CSV table of C-alpha atoms in Angstrom, one decimal:
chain,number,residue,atom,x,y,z
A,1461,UNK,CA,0.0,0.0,0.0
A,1462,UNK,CA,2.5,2.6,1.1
A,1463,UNK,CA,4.2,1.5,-2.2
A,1464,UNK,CA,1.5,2.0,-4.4
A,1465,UNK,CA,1.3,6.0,-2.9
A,1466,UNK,CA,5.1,6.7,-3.5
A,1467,UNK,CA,4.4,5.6,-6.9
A,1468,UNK,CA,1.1,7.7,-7.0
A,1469,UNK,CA,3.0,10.6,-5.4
A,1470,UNK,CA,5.9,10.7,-7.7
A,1471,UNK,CA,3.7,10.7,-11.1
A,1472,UNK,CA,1.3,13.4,-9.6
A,1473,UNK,CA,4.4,15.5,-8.7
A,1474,UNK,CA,6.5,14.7,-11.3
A,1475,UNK,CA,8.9,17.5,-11.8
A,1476,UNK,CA,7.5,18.7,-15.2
A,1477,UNK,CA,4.0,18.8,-13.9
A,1478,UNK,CA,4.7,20.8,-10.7
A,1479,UNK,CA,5.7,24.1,-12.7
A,1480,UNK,CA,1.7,23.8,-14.4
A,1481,UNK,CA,0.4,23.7,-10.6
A,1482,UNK,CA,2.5,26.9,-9.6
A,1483,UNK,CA,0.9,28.9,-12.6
A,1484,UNK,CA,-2.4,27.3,-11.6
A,1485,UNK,CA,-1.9,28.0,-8.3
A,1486,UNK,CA,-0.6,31.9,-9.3
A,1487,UNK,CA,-3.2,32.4,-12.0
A,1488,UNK,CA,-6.4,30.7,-10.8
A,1489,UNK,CA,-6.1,30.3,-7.0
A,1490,UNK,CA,-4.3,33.5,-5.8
A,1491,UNK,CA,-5.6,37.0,-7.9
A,1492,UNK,CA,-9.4,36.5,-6.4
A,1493,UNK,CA,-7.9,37.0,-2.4
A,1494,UNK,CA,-4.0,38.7,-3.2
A,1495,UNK,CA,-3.0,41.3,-5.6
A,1496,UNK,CA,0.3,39.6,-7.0
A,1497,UNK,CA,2.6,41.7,-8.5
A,1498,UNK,CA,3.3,40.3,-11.9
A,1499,UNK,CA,0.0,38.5,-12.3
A,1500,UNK,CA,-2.1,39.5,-14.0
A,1501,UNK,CA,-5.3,38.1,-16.1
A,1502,UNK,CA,-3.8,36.3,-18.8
A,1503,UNK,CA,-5.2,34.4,-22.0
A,1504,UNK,CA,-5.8,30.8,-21.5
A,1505,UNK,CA,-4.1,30.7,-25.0
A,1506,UNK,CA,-1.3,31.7,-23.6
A,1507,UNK,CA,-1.0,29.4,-20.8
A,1508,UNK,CA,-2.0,26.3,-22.9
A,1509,UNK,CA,0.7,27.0,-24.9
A,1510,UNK,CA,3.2,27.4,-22.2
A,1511,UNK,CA,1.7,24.3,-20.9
A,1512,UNK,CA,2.4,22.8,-24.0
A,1513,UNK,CA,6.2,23.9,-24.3
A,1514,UNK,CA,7.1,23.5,-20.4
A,1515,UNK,CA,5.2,19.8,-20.5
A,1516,UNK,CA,4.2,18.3,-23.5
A,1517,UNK,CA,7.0,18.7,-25.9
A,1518,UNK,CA,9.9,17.6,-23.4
A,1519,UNK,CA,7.5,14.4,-22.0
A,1520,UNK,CA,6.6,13.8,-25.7
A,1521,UNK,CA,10.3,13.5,-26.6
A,1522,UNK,CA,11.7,11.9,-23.5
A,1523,UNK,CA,9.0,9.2,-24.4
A,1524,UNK,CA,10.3,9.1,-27.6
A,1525,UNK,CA,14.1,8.6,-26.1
A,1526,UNK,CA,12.5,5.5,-24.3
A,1527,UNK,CA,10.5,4.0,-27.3
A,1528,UNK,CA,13.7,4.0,-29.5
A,1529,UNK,CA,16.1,3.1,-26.8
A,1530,UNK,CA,18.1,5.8,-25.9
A,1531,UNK,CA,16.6,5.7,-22.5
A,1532,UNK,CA,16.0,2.0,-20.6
A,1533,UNK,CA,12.9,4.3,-18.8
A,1534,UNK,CA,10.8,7.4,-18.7
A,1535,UNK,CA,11.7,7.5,-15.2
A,1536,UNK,CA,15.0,7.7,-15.6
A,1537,UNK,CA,16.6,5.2,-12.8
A,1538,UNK,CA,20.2,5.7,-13.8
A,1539,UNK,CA,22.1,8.9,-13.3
A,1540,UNK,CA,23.8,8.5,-16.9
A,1541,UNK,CA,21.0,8.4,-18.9
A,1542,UNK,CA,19.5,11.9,-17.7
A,1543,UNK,CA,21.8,14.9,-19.4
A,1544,UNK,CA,19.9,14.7,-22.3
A,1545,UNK,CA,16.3,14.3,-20.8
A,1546,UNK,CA,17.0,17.0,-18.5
A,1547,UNK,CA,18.5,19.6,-21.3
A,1548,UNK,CA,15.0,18.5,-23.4
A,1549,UNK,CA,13.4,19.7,-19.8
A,1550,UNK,CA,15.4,23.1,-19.5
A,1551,UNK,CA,14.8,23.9,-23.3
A,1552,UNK,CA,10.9,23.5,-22.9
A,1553,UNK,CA,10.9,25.9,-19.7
A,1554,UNK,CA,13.3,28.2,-21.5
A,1555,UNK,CA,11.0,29.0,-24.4
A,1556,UNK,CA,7.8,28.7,-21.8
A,1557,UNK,CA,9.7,31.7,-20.6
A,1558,UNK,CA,10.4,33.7,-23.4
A,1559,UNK,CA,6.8,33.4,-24.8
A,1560,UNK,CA,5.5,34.7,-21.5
A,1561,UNK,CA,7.9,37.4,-21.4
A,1562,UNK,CA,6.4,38.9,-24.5
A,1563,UNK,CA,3.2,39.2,-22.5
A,1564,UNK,CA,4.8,41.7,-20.3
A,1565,UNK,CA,3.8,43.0,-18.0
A,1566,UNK,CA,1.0,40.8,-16.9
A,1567,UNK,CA,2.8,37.9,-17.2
A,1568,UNK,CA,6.1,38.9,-15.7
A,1569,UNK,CA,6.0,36.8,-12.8
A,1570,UNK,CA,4.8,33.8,-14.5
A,1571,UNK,CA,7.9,34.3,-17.4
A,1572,UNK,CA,10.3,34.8,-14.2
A,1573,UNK,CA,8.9,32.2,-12.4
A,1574,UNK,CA,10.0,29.4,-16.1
A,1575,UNK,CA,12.8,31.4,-16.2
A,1576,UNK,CA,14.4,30.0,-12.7
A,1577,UNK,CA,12.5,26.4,-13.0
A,1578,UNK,CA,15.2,26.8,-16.3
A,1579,UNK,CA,18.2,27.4,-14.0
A,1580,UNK,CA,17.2,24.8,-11.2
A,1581,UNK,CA,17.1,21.9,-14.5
A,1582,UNK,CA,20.4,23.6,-15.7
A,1583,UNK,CA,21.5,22.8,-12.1
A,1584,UNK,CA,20.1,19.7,-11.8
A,1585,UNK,CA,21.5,18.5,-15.1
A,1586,UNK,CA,25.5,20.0,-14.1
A,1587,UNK,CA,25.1,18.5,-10.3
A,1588,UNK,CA,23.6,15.0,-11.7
A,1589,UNK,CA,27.3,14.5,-13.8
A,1590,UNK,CA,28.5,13.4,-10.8
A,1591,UNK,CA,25.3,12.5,-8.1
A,1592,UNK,CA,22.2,11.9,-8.4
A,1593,UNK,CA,20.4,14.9,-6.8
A,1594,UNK,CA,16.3,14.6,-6.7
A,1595,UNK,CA,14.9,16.3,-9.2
A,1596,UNK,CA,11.3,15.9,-7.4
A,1597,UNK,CA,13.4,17.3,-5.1
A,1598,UNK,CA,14.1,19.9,-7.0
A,1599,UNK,CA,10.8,20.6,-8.1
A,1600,UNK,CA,9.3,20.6,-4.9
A,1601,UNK,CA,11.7,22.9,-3.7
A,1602,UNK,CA,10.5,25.5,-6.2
A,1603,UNK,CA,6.5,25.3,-4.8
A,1604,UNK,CA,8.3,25.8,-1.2
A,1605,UNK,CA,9.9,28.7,-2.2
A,1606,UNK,CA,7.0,30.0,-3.9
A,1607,UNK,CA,5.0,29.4,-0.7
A,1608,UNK,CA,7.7,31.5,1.1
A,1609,UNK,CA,7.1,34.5,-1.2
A,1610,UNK,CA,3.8,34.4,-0.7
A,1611,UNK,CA,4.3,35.2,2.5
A,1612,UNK,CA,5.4,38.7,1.8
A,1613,UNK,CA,3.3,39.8,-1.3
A,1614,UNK,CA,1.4,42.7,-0.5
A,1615,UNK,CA,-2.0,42.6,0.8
A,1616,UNK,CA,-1.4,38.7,2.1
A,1617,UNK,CA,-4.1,37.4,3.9
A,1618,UNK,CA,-5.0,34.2,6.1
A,1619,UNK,CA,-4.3,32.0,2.6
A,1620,UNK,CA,-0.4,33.0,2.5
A,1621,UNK,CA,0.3,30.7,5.6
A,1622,UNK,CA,-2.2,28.1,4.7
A,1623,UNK,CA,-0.5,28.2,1.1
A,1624,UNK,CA,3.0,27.7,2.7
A,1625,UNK,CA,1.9,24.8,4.6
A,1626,UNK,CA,0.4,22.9,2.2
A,1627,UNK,CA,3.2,23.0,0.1
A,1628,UNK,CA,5.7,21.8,3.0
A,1629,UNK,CA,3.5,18.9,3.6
A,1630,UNK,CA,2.9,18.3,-0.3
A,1631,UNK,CA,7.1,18.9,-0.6
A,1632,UNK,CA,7.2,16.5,2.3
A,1633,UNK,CA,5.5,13.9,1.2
A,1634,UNK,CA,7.0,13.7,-2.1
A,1635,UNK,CA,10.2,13.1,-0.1
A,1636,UNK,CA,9.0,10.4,1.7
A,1637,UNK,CA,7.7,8.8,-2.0
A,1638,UNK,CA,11.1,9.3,-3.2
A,1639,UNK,CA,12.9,7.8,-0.2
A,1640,UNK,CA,10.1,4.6,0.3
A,1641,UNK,CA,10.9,4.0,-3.7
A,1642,UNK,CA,14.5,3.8,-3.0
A,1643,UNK,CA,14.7,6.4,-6.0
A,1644,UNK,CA,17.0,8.2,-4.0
A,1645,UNK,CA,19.2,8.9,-0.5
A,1646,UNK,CA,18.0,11.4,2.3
A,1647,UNK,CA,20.6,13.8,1.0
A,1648,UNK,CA,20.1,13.6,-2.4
A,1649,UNK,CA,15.9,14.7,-1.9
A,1650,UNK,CA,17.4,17.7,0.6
A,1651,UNK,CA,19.5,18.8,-1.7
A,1652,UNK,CA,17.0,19.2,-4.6
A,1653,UNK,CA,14.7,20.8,-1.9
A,1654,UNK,CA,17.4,23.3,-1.2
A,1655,UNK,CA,18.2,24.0,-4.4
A,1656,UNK,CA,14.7,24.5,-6.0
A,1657,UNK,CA,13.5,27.1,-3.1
A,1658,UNK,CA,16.7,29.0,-2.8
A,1659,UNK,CA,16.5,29.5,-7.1
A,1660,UNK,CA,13.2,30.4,-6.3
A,1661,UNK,CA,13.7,33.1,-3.9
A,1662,UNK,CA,16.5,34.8,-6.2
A,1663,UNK,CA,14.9,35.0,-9.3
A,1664,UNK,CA,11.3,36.2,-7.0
A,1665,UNK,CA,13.7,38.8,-5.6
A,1666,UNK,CA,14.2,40.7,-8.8
């Protein structure tokens, strides 16, 4: 049982689904309570086709890597096999970024936001040469950092902390899934955590 929700935890919080949750969470579940700065209403075009840049085209290809065989698995078990998966990742969140960023200014945050999921990957994919740091990790990281800057938008209400904490126990619980898997060490998912919230907080920062 505990098995079967690692696995379930893992694929719901996959790292190239969690950036579509942030702009969900940004676009959808924040602008009718908090004013955030760099948010503003923006098309659904838009987002579906960030959505498809940031997610489809990378999980489209890396599926691709695995039908032909330059991959033994989507999921990527080996540390080896996941430069090229990874650089597929950063390219897709690269150009999510740049197509936001000619929505400017309403979509500022959201183009900002793409633009350091890129350099976490880019991070990710230099550190994972030589170990295998979580990229859930990594991922989840990012939502914690997010919840964290949340905290001191203006006109934050009663959701900012409730935000933050569901995020810790959503970031938390992913590292458990990660750790009951055997997918990776207790250092390795601490280190992506670290990493995704403190690239987070610098790129919120500008």
């Amino acid at each position: 049982m505990s098995h079967r929700l690692a696995q379930l935890l893992s694929i719901v919080f996959h790292p190239l689904l969690v950036p579509t949750y942030l702009v969900l969470l940004l676009c959808y579940g924040w602008p009718s309570r908090l004013p955030v700065p760099g948010v503003a209403p923006v098309p659904a075009t838009l987002l579906l086709q960030a959505w498809a840049l940031s997610f489809w085209l990378p999980s489209l290809l890396i599926g691709l890597m695995a039908r032909f065989g330059l991959i033994s698995s989507v999921e990527l078990p080996d540390r080896r096999q996941r430069t090229a998966p990874l650089l597929l990742a950063a390219g897709g969140f690269a150009a999510a970024a740049v197509l936001l960023a000619s929505y400017a200014p309403q979509a500022e945050l959201l183009s900002r936001l793409f633009a350091g999921i890129t350099v976490s990957v880019l991070l990710t994919t230099l550190i994972t040469l030589w170990w295998k740091i979580s990229a859930h990790g990594v991922g989840m990281g990012g939502a914690v950092g997010l919840g964290l800057w949340l905290l001191t938008a203006p006109g934050r209400g009663s959701a900012a902390p409730l935000t933050l904490l569901a995020v810790l126990l959503l970031a938390a619980a992913v590292g458990w899934a990660r750790l009951q898997l055997r997918a990776h060490t207790r250092a390795q998912v601490l280190a992506g955590l670290m990493l995704g919230t403190v690239i987070w907080l610098a790129f919120s920062a500008f």
